[in-house]
Amino acid sequence: MKKLSTIVVFLSSAMAVAPLSIDAKEFEFDYSGSYRVRYETLNNPIFPTTEEVRSKTNERISTRIRLKGEAKYGNWEGAVEIEDSRAYLDDNDPTLKSSQVNTLEPVQFYLSYKGISEHIDSVTVGRVTLDHGSRRLMARTRFRNATSSFEGAVIDSRWNDWSVRSFYLLPVSRFPVDTASIDDNKRAFDKSFSNRKFFGIYAESSDKAWKIHSYWLKESDSADLNTKNRDLFTFSVDHTREFSEGWKYNIEAIGQTGHARQSTSSADITDRDVKAWMIHSHLGKQISDSTFLRAEIDAASGDSDANDDTIHAFDSLYGLRRFDYGPTDVYQTFPRSNILAPGLRSVTKLDGLHNIMIGYKALWLQKVASGDEDFLGHQLEFRWRYQAFKPLRLELGGAYLAKGDALDSGAYSDDAMYAYTALMYTF
């Protein structure tokens, strides 16, 4: 924590001596928030399991309240955001984690100083949530019920028409973590640990055609935190381009290297090399005034031997996967690791009120042991959003997985069927 304190003191001093012109400015305050309630149901879990571990059918009602207050005075801005995420009906589901339940927690409280110089737009210190680029490595939650937060410093700047964000952060761990407390929606304050650090640079060109990410994650075990002792460097290049007659393509290539352990167990003290990668690409076109259609492919490296000296399983850090692989939470879609998934997707927007998404994926394991099956199945996904009026949005969706031979085991080898409905009020 000493390093973070030093940075905070340095940045606070820098802001204190920056030119101030706030005497003539008015104090401004704004607030916003949202309330979402969602019902989910799943028949036949995706991954092989037994009746003793998980029931065949699962239902859940989840709620999420977000309240945010923002204050501005001259070049200064501050904000506090409180989130309350809960789950009901979900009795002893082993997939229910703190990523879905986080009761009454300040997910953001920060102070920013803007307009520091020609090149430095702002400096922010405190607890924040961040969205970066494709959101595959760092993102603020939308579908998932609870939100990831970070504590530290963020600097937004401009260099040669590029927007550049540099940051030094401590990821915030959500509490409680024991199954009984999560199932009962009990609360405990979240906190960060000085033995887990996340820092890097995100840069975006002025036309948004190029996005470059570089992230360093360094962690080690302590009396209060068990980790995989990850020491990872992750580098991403993301390029988007429009060409002949409205066609548009995107490709993101990510490489990952460093060291880590296979598990967070205190008995696991073997450091292994990490060599992993991930690729996403799509090609699409606006085929009508309302519909965009694209072909896409996602792939990420994986392991077929957990006992060798190298980890090839890709680590998506603090990114999300819902928009590539389907709903998370109850459905528990596929991880962004050891996977190959080509597919098709269409998005139709009608009258500014209706948003309809239809997606298809064929899914394989990227790497398996000799003689093992690799086909996971065919997945169909559907989502319809209806903006009933400005603050109120209704949403229906679901997924169907025709399981392949790689999932033909356990007590529930039949196809997985999932549906959800949600209502969100925003103010």
CSV table of C-alpha atoms in Angstrom, one decimal:
chain,number,residue,atom,x,y,z
A,1,MET,CA,0.0,0.0,0.0
A,2,LYS,CA,3.1,2.2,0.5
A,3,LYS,CA,3.6,2.6,-3.2
A,4,LEU,CA,0.0,3.6,-3.8
A,5,SER,CA,0.1,6.2,-1.0
A,6,THR,CA,3.2,7.7,-2.5
A,7,ILE,CA,1.5,8.1,-5.9
A,8,VAL,CA,-1.6,9.6,-4.3
A,9,VAL,CA,0.5,12.2,-2.5
A,10,PHE,CA,2.5,13.0,-5.6
A,11,LEU,CA,-0.7,13.5,-7.7
A,12,SER,CA,-2.4,15.5,-5.1
A,13,SER,CA,0.6,17.8,-4.9
A,14,ALA,CA,0.6,18.2,-8.7
A,15,MET,CA,-3.0,19.2,-8.7
A,16,ALA,CA,-2.5,21.6,-5.9
A,17,VAL,CA,0.1,23.6,-7.8
A,18,ALA,CA,-1.8,23.4,-11.1
A,19,PRO,CA,-3.4,26.6,-12.3
A,20,LEU,CA,-6.8,27.1,-10.6
A,21,SER,CA,-9.6,29.3,-11.8
A,22,ILE,CA,-12.5,28.2,-9.7
A,23,ASP,CA,-13.5,31.4,-8.0
A,24,ALA,CA,-15.9,32.4,-10.7
A,25,LYS,CA,-17.3,29.0,-11.2
A,26,GLU,CA,-20.5,27.7,-9.8
A,27,PHE,CA,-20.8,24.5,-7.8
A,28,GLU,CA,-22.7,21.9,-9.8
A,29,PHE,CA,-24.3,18.7,-8.5
A,30,ASP,CA,-26.0,15.9,-10.4
A,31,TYR,CA,-27.3,12.5,-9.6
A,32,SER,CA,-28.3,9.4,-11.5
A,33,GLY,CA,-29.1,5.8,-10.9
A,34,SER,CA,-30.9,2.7,-12.0
A,35,TYR,CA,-32.9,-0.3,-10.7
A,36,ARG,CA,-32.8,-3.6,-12.5
A,37,VAL,CA,-34.7,-6.8,-11.6
A,38,ARG,CA,-34.1,-10.0,-13.6
A,39,TYR,CA,-35.5,-13.5,-13.6
A,40,GLU,CA,-33.5,-16.3,-15.0
A,41,THR,CA,-34.2,-20.0,-15.5
A,42,LEU,CA,-31.9,-22.8,-16.7
A,43,ASN,CA,-32.6,-26.5,-17.5
A,44,ASN,CA,-29.6,-28.8,-17.8
A,45,PRO,CA,-26.4,-26.9,-16.8
A,46,ILE,CA,-23.8,-26.6,-19.6
A,47,PHE,CA,-20.8,-28.2,-18.0
A,48,PRO,CA,-20.6,-31.8,-16.8
A,49,THR,CA,-21.8,-32.2,-13.2
A,50,THR,CA,-23.6,-34.6,-10.9
A,51,GLU,CA,-26.9,-34.4,-9.0
A,52,GLU,CA,-25.0,-34.1,-5.7
A,53,VAL,CA,-23.2,-30.9,-7.0
A,54,ARG,CA,-26.0,-29.1,-8.8
A,55,SER,CA,-29.7,-29.5,-9.5
A,56,LYS,CA,-31.0,-30.0,-13.0
A,57,THR,CA,-33.1,-26.9,-13.0
A,58,ASN,CA,-32.1,-23.5,-11.6
A,59,GLU,CA,-34.1,-20.3,-11.1
A,60,ARG,CA,-32.9,-17.0,-9.9
A,61,ILE,CA,-34.2,-13.5,-9.3
A,62,SER,CA,-31.5,-10.9,-9.1
A,63,THR,CA,-31.7,-7.2,-8.3
A,64,ARG,CA,-29.2,-4.4,-8.8
A,65,ILE,CA,-29.5,-0.8,-7.6
A,66,ARG,CA,-27.0,1.8,-8.7
A,67,LEU,CA,-27.0,5.4,-7.2
A,68,LYS,CA,-24.4,7.9,-8.3
A,69,GLY,CA,-23.8,11.5,-7.2
A,70,GLU,CA,-21.4,13.8,-9.0
A,71,ALA,CA,-20.1,17.2,-8.0
A,72,LYS,CA,-18.2,19.8,-10.1
A,73,TYR,CA,-16.5,23.0,-9.1
A,74,GLY,CA,-14.2,24.6,-11.6
A,75,ASN,CA,-11.6,22.1,-12.7
A,76,TRP,CA,-12.5,19.7,-9.9
A,77,GLU,CA,-14.9,16.8,-10.1
A,78,GLY,CA,-15.8,14.2,-7.6
A,79,ALA,CA,-18.2,11.2,-7.6
A,80,VAL,CA,-19.6,8.5,-5.3
A,81,GLU,CA,-21.5,5.5,-6.7
A,82,ILE,CA,-23.2,2.9,-4.5
A,83,GLU,CA,-24.3,-0.5,-5.8
A,84,ASP,CA,-26.5,-3.1,-4.2
A,85,SER,CA,-26.5,-6.5,-6.0
A,86,ARG,CA,-28.6,-9.4,-4.6
A,87,ALA,CA,-29.9,-12.8,-5.7
A,88,TYR,CA,-33.0,-14.8,-4.6
A,89,LEU,CA,-34.6,-18.2,-5.1
A,90,ASP,CA,-31.1,-19.6,-5.8
A,91,ASP,CA,-30.7,-22.1,-3.0
A,92,ASN,CA,-27.1,-23.4,-2.6
A,93,ASP,CA,-26.2,-23.0,-6.3
A,94,PRO,CA,-22.4,-23.6,-6.5
A,95,THR,CA,-22.1,-21.1,-9.4
A,96,LEU,CA,-23.4,-18.2,-7.2
A,97,LYS,CA,-20.4,-16.1,-6.4
A,98,SER,CA,-19.5,-12.6,-5.3
A,99,SER,CA,-19.5,-11.7,-9.0
A,100,GLN,CA,-23.3,-11.8,-8.8
A,101,VAL,CA,-23.9,-10.8,-5.2
A,102,ASN,CA,-22.3,-7.7,-3.6
A,103,THR,CA,-24.6,-6.0,-1.1
A,104,LEU,CA,-24.5,-2.2,-0.5
A,105,GLU,CA,-21.0,-1.4,-1.7
A,106,PRO,CA,-19.4,1.9,-2.8
A,107,VAL,CA,-18.1,0.8,-6.2
A,108,GLN,CA,-16.8,4.3,-7.0
A,109,PHE,CA,-15.5,7.2,-4.9
A,110,TYR,CA,-13.0,9.4,-6.6
A,111,LEU,CA,-11.7,13.0,-7.1
A,112,SER,CA,-10.6,14.3,-10.5
A,113,TYR,CA,-8.8,17.5,-11.6
A,114,LYS,CA,-9.3,18.4,-15.3
A,115,GLY,CA,-7.6,20.7,-17.8
A,116,ILE,CA,-4.1,20.4,-16.2
A,117,SER,CA,-2.1,21.1,-19.4
A,118,GLU,CA,-2.1,20.9,-23.1
A,119,HIS,CA,-1.3,17.2,-23.0
A,120,ILE,CA,-2.8,16.1,-19.7
A,121,ASP,CA,-6.6,16.1,-19.6
A,122,SER,CA,-7.3,14.8,-16.1
A,123,VAL,CA,-5.9,13.1,-13.1
A,124,THR,CA,-8.2,10.9,-11.0
A,125,VAL,CA,-7.5,9.4,-7.6
A,126,GLY,CA,-9.7,7.0,-5.7
A,127,ARG,CA,-11.9,4.0,-6.4
A,128,VAL,CA,-13.1,3.7,-10.0
A,129,THR,CA,-14.7,1.4,-12.6
A,130,LEU,CA,-13.3,1.4,-16.1
A,131,ASP,CA,-14.2,0.4,-19.7
A,132,HIS,CA,-11.4,-0.1,-22.1
A,133,GLY,CA,-11.7,-0.6,-25.9
A,134,SER,CA,-13.3,-3.9,-26.7
A,135,ARG,CA,-13.9,-4.6,-23.0
A,136,ARG,CA,-12.3,-8.1,-23.3
A,137,LEU,CA,-9.5,-7.2,-20.9
A,138,MET,CA,-11.0,-4.5,-18.7
A,139,ALA,CA,-14.6,-3.5,-18.4
A,140,ARG,CA,-17.5,-2.2,-16.3
A,141,THR,CA,-20.3,-4.7,-15.8
A,142,ARG,CA,-23.5,-4.5,-17.8
A,143,PHE,CA,-25.2,-7.9,-17.8
A,144,ARG,CA,-23.4,-9.5,-14.8
A,145,ASN,CA,-25.0,-8.5,-11.6
A,146,ALA,CA,-21.9,-7.2,-9.6
A,147,THR,CA,-19.3,-4.7,-10.7
A,148,SER,CA,-15.4,-4.8,-10.6
A,149,SER,CA,-13.7,-1.8,-9.0
A,150,PHE,CA,-10.1,-0.6,-8.7
A,151,GLU,CA,-8.3,1.7,-6.3
A,152,GLY,CA,-5.5,4.0,-7.4
A,153,ALA,CA,-4.7,6.6,-9.9
A,154,VAL,CA,-5.7,7.2,-13.5
A,155,ILE,CA,-4.2,9.8,-15.9
A,156,ASP,CA,-6.0,10.7,-19.1
A,157,SER,CA,-3.8,12.5,-21.7
A,158,ARG,CA,-3.4,13.3,-25.4
A,159,TRP,CA,-0.3,12.8,-27.6
A,160,ASN,CA,-0.2,13.3,-31.4
A,161,ASP,CA,-4.0,13.0,-31.7
A,162,TRP,CA,-4.1,9.8,-29.6
A,163,SER,CA,-6.1,9.5,-26.4
A,164,VAL,CA,-3.8,7.8,-23.8
A,165,ARG,CA,-4.8,6.5,-20.4
A,166,SER,CA,-2.2,5.3,-17.9
A,167,PHE,CA,-3.1,3.8,-14.6
A,168,TYR,CA,-1.8,2.2,-11.5
A,169,LEU,CA,-4.5,0.3,-9.6
A,170,LEU,CA,-5.2,-2.2,-6.9
A,171,PRO,CA,-8.1,-4.5,-7.9
A,172,VAL,CA,-10.8,-4.5,-5.2
A,173,SER,CA,-11.8,-8.0,-3.9
A,174,ARG,CA,-15.5,-8.5,-3.2
A,175,PHE,CA,-16.6,-9.7,0.2
A,176,PRO,CA,-17.9,-11.9,1.7
A,177,VAL,CA,-16.6,-15.0,-0.2
A,178,ASP,CA,-18.1,-17.9,1.7
A,179,THR,CA,-21.0,-19.7,0.0
A,180,ALA,CA,-23.5,-19.4,2.9
A,181,SER,CA,-23.0,-15.6,3.3
A,182,ILE,CA,-23.4,-15.0,-0.5
A,183,ASP,CA,-26.5,-17.1,-0.6
A,184,ASP,CA,-28.0,-15.1,2.3
A,185,ASN,CA,-27.0,-11.7,0.6
A,186,LYS,CA,-24.9,-10.7,3.6
A,187,ARG,CA,-22.6,-7.8,3.3
A,188,ALA,CA,-19.0,-7.0,4.1
A,189,PHE,CA,-16.9,-4.1,2.9
A,190,ASP,CA,-14.8,-4.8,-0.2
A,191,LYS,CA,-11.1,-4.0,-0.1
A,192,SER,CA,-7.9,-4.0,-2.1
A,193,PHE,CA,-4.6,-5.6,-1.2
A,194,SER,CA,-1.1,-4.2,-1.8
A,195,ASN,CA,0.2,-7.6,-2.9
A,196,ARG,CA,-2.0,-7.4,-6.1
A,197,LYS,CA,-1.2,-4.6,-8.5
A,198,PHE,CA,-2.7,-3.9,-12.0
A,199,PHE,CA,-1.1,-1.1,-14.1
A,200,GLY,CA,-0.7,-0.3,-17.8
A,201,ILE,CA,-1.5,2.0,-20.7
A,202,TYR,CA,-4.5,2.2,-23.0
A,203,ALA,CA,-4.2,4.2,-26.2
A,204,GLU,CA,-6.8,5.0,-28.9
A,205,SER,CA,-6.4,6.9,-32.2
A,206,SER,CA,-8.6,9.9,-32.9
A,207,ASP,CA,-10.6,8.1,-35.5
A,208,LYS,CA,-11.0,5.1,-33.1
A,209,ALA,CA,-9.6,2.8,-35.8
A,210,TRP,CA,-6.7,1.7,-33.6
A,211,LYS,CA,-6.7,0.7,-29.9
A,212,ILE,CA,-3.6,-0.5,-28.1
A,213,HIS,CA,-3.6,-2.0,-24.6
A,214,SER,CA,-0.7,-3.0,-22.4
A,215,TYR,CA,-1.4,-4.4,-19.0
A,216,TRP,CA,0.8,-5.7,-16.2
A,217,LEU,CA,-0.7,-7.8,-13.4
A,218,LYS,CA,1.5,-8.6,-10.4
A,219,GLU,CA,0.3,-10.5,-7.4
A,220,SER,CA,1.6,-12.7,-4.5
A,221,ASP,CA,0.2,-14.6,-1.6
A,222,SER,CA,-0.3,-12.9,1.8
A,223,ALA,CA,-1.9,-13.8,5.1
A,224,ASP,CA,-5.2,-12.2,3.8
A,225,LEU,CA,-5.1,-13.1,0.1
A,226,ASN,CA,-4.4,-16.4,-1.7
A,227,THR,CA,-3.5,-15.9,-5.4
A,228,LYS,CA,-2.1,-17.7,-8.4
A,229,ASN,CA,1.0,-15.6,-8.0
A,230,ARG,CA,0.4,-14.2,-11.5
A,231,ASP,CA,3.1,-12.0,-13.0
A,232,LEU,CA,1.6,-11.4,-16.4
A,233,PHE,CA,2.2,-9.0,-19.3
A,234,THR,CA,-0.7,-8.7,-21.7
A,235,PHE,CA,-0.5,-6.8,-25.0
A,236,SER,CA,-3.5,-6.2,-27.4
A,237,VAL,CA,-3.7,-4.5,-30.8
A,238,ASP,CA,-7.3,-3.8,-32.0
A,239,HIS,CA,-8.0,-2.5,-35.5
A,240,THR,CA,-11.3,-1.5,-37.1
A,241,ARG,CA,-11.7,-0.4,-40.7
A,242,GLU,CA,-14.5,0.3,-43.2
A,243,PHE,CA,-14.0,-0.4,-46.8
A,244,SER,CA,-15.9,-1.2,-50.1
A,245,GLU,CA,-19.6,-0.4,-50.1
A,246,GLY,CA,-20.2,-0.3,-46.3
A,247,TRP,CA,-18.3,-3.4,-45.3
A,248,LYS,CA,-16.6,-3.2,-41.9
A,249,TYR,CA,-14.0,-5.5,-40.3
A,250,ASN,CA,-12.4,-5.7,-36.9
A,251,ILE,CA,-9.6,-7.8,-35.5
A,252,GLU,CA,-8.1,-7.9,-32.0
A,253,ALA,CA,-5.0,-9.9,-31.3
A,254,ILE,CA,-3.7,-10.4,-27.8
A,255,GLY,CA,-0.5,-12.0,-26.5
A,256,GLN,CA,0.2,-12.9,-22.9
A,257,THR,CA,3.4,-14.0,-21.2
A,258,GLY,CA,4.9,-14.2,-17.8
A,259,HIS,CA,4.6,-16.6,-14.8
A,260,ALA,CA,1.8,-18.0,-12.7
A,261,ARG,CA,0.7,-21.0,-10.7
A,262,GLN,CA,-2.1,-23.4,-11.6
A,263,SER,CA,-4.2,-22.7,-8.6
A,264,THR,CA,-4.6,-20.4,-5.6
A,265,SER,CA,-3.9,-23.3,-3.2
A,266,SER,CA,-1.3,-22.5,-0.6
A,267,ALA,CA,0.1,-26.0,-1.4
A,268,ASP,CA,0.8,-25.0,-5.0
A,269,ILE,CA,4.2,-23.4,-5.0
A,270,THR,CA,5.3,-24.2,-8.5
A,271,ASP,CA,5.8,-21.2,-10.8
A,272,ARG,CA,5.1,-22.0,-14.4
A,273,ASP,CA,5.8,-20.1,-17.6
A,274,VAL,CA,2.7,-18.5,-19.3
A,275,LYS,CA,2.4,-18.4,-23.0
A,276,ALA,CA,-1.1,-17.6,-24.1
A,277,TRP,CA,-3.1,-15.7,-26.8
A,278,MET,CA,-6.5,-14.6,-27.9
A,279,ILE,CA,-8.0,-13.5,-31.2
A,280,HIS,CA,-11.4,-12.0,-32.1
A,281,SER,CA,-12.3,-10.9,-35.6
A,282,HIS,CA,-15.5,-10.0,-37.4
A,283,LEU,CA,-16.6,-8.9,-40.8
A,284,GLY,CA,-20.0,-7.3,-41.4
A,285,LYS,CA,-22.2,-5.0,-43.3
A,286,GLN,CA,-25.4,-2.9,-42.8
A,287,ILE,CA,-27.7,-5.0,-44.9
A,288,SER,CA,-30.7,-2.8,-44.5
A,289,ASP,CA,-31.6,0.5,-42.8
A,290,SER,CA,-32.2,-1.3,-39.5
A,291,THR,CA,-30.0,-4.5,-39.6
A,292,PHE,CA,-26.3,-5.1,-39.3
A,293,LEU,CA,-25.1,-8.7,-40.0
A,294,ARG,CA,-21.6,-10.0,-39.3
A,295,ALA,CA,-19.6,-13.2,-39.4
A,296,GLU,CA,-17.3,-13.6,-36.4
A,297,ILE,CA,-14.7,-15.8,-34.9
A,298,ASP,CA,-13.3,-16.0,-31.4
A,299,ALA,CA,-10.3,-18.2,-30.3
A,300,ALA,CA,-8.2,-18.4,-27.2
A,301,SER,CA,-5.3,-20.7,-26.3
A,302,GLY,CA,-5.8,-23.5,-23.8
A,303,ASP,CA,-4.1,-26.4,-21.9
A,304,SER,CA,-4.4,-30.1,-22.5
A,305,ASP,CA,-1.9,-30.9,-19.8
A,306,ALA,CA,-2.1,-29.1,-16.4
A,307,ASN,CA,1.0,-30.8,-15.1
A,308,ASP,CA,3.6,-29.6,-17.6
A,309,ASP,CA,5.9,-26.6,-17.1
A,310,THR,CA,3.9,-24.1,-19.2
A,311,ILE,CA,0.4,-22.6,-18.8
A,312,HIS,CA,-1.3,-21.9,-22.2
A,313,ALA,CA,-4.7,-21.1,-20.8
A,314,PHE,CA,-5.5,-17.5,-21.6
A,315,ASP,CA,-6.3,-15.2,-18.7
A,316,SER,CA,-8.9,-12.5,-19.6
A,317,LEU,CA,-7.8,-10.4,-16.5
A,318,TYR,CA,-10.8,-8.1,-15.7
A,319,GLY,CA,-12.6,-8.3,-19.0
A,320,LEU,CA,-16.1,-9.6,-19.8
A,321,ARG,CA,-17.4,-12.3,-22.2
A,322,ARG,CA,-21.1,-11.9,-22.4
A,323,PHE,CA,-21.1,-10.1,-25.7
A,324,ASP,CA,-19.0,-12.8,-27.4
A,325,TYR,CA,-20.1,-16.1,-25.8
A,326,GLY,CA,-23.6,-15.5,-24.4
A,327,PRO,CA,-25.2,-14.8,-21.0
A,328,THR,CA,-23.2,-15.2,-17.8
A,329,ASP,CA,-24.6,-15.5,-14.3
A,330,VAL,CA,-27.0,-18.5,-14.2
A,331,TYR,CA,-26.2,-19.7,-17.8
A,332,GLN,CA,-22.5,-19.7,-17.0
A,333,THR,CA,-21.4,-19.4,-20.6
A,334,PHE,CA,-18.0,-20.6,-21.8
A,335,PRO,CA,-14.8,-19.0,-20.5
A,336,ARG,CA,-12.5,-17.0,-22.8
A,337,SER,CA,-9.9,-19.7,-22.7
A,338,ASN,CA,-9.2,-22.9,-24.6
A,339,ILE,CA,-11.9,-22.2,-27.2
A,340,LEU,CA,-12.5,-21.9,-30.9
A,341,ALA,CA,-15.9,-20.4,-31.8
A,342,PRO,CA,-16.9,-19.2,-35.3
A,343,GLY,CA,-20.4,-17.7,-35.7
A,344,LEU,CA,-22.9,-15.3,-37.1
A,345,ARG,CA,-24.7,-12.4,-35.4
A,346,SER,CA,-27.3,-9.8,-36.4
A,347,VAL,CA,-28.5,-6.7,-34.6
A,348,THR,CA,-31.7,-5.0,-35.7
A,349,LYS,CA,-32.8,-1.6,-34.4
A,350,LEU,CA,-36.4,-0.5,-35.1
A,351,ASP,CA,-37.9,2.9,-34.5
A,352,GLY,CA,-35.4,3.6,-31.8
A,353,LEU,CA,-37.5,1.5,-29.5
A,354,HIS,CA,-36.6,-2.1,-30.3
A,355,ASN,CA,-33.2,-3.7,-30.4
A,356,ILE,CA,-33.1,-7.4,-31.5
A,357,MET,CA,-29.9,-9.5,-31.4
A,358,ILE,CA,-29.7,-13.1,-32.8
A,359,GLY,CA,-26.5,-15.0,-32.6
A,360,TYR,CA,-25.1,-18.5,-33.5
A,361,LYS,CA,-21.9,-20.1,-32.4
A,362,ALA,CA,-20.2,-23.4,-33.2
A,363,LEU,CA,-17.9,-24.2,-30.3
A,364,TRP,CA,-14.8,-26.4,-30.0
A,365,LEU,CA,-12.1,-26.8,-27.4
A,366,GLN,CA,-8.9,-25.2,-28.8
A,367,LYS,CA,-6.7,-27.9,-27.4
A,368,VAL,CA,-7.5,-31.4,-25.9
A,369,ALA,CA,-5.5,-34.4,-24.8
A,370,SER,CA,-5.0,-37.1,-27.4
A,371,GLY,CA,-8.1,-39.1,-27.9
A,372,ASP,CA,-10.5,-36.7,-26.1
A,373,GLU,CA,-13.5,-35.1,-27.8
A,374,ASP,CA,-13.2,-31.4,-28.7
A,375,PHE,CA,-16.7,-30.4,-30.0
A,376,LEU,CA,-18.7,-28.5,-27.4
A,377,GLY,CA,-21.8,-27.9,-29.4
A,378,HIS,CA,-24.0,-25.4,-31.3
A,379,GLN,CA,-25.3,-22.4,-29.4
A,380,LEU,CA,-28.2,-20.2,-30.5
A,381,GLU,CA,-28.8,-16.9,-28.6
A,382,PHE,CA,-31.6,-14.3,-28.7
A,383,ARG,CA,-32.1,-10.9,-27.1
A,384,TRP,CA,-34.9,-8.4,-27.5
A,385,ARG,CA,-34.9,-5.0,-25.8
A,386,TYR,CA,-37.8,-2.6,-25.8
A,387,GLN,CA,-37.5,1.0,-24.6
A,388,ALA,CA,-41.1,1.3,-23.3
A,389,PHE,CA,-40.5,5.0,-22.5
A,390,LYS,CA,-37.4,7.0,-21.8
A,391,PRO,CA,-36.5,5.7,-18.3
A,392,LEU,CA,-37.9,2.1,-18.6
A,393,ARG,CA,-36.4,-0.7,-20.6
A,394,LEU,CA,-37.8,-4.2,-20.9
A,395,GLU,CA,-35.6,-7.1,-22.0
A,396,LEU,CA,-36.2,-10.8,-23.0
A,397,GLY,CA,-33.5,-13.2,-24.0
A,398,GLY,CA,-32.3,-16.8,-23.9
A,399,ALA,CA,-29.9,-19.4,-25.2
A,400,TYR,CA,-30.0,-23.0,-26.4
A,401,LEU,CA,-27.0,-25.2,-26.5
A,402,ALA,CA,-27.1,-28.4,-28.5
A,403,LYS,CA,-24.3,-30.1,-26.6
A,404,GLY,CA,-21.5,-31.8,-28.5
A,405,ASP,CA,-19.5,-34.9,-27.6
A,406,ALA,CA,-17.1,-33.0,-25.4
A,407,LEU,CA,-20.0,-32.3,-23.0
A,408,ASP,CA,-21.7,-35.7,-23.2
A,409,SER,CA,-21.0,-36.7,-19.7
A,410,GLY,CA,-22.3,-36.1,-16.1
A,411,ALA,CA,-25.9,-36.4,-14.9
A,412,TYR,CA,-27.3,-33.8,-17.4
A,413,SER,CA,-25.9,-34.5,-20.8
A,414,ASP,CA,-29.1,-33.3,-22.5
A,415,ASP,CA,-29.2,-29.9,-24.3
A,416,ALA,CA,-29.1,-26.7,-22.1
A,417,MET,CA,-32.0,-24.3,-22.3
A,418,TYR,CA,-31.9,-20.9,-20.7
A,419,ALA,CA,-34.2,-17.9,-20.6
A,420,TYR,CA,-34.4,-14.6,-18.8
A,421,THR,CA,-36.5,-11.5,-18.6
A,422,ALA,CA,-35.5,-8.2,-17.1
A,423,LEU,CA,-36.8,-4.7,-16.4
A,424,MET,CA,-34.5,-1.7,-15.8
A,425,TYR,CA,-35.6,1.8,-14.7
A,426,THR,CA,-33.0,4.5,-15.2
A,427,PHE,CA,-33.1,8.1,-13.8
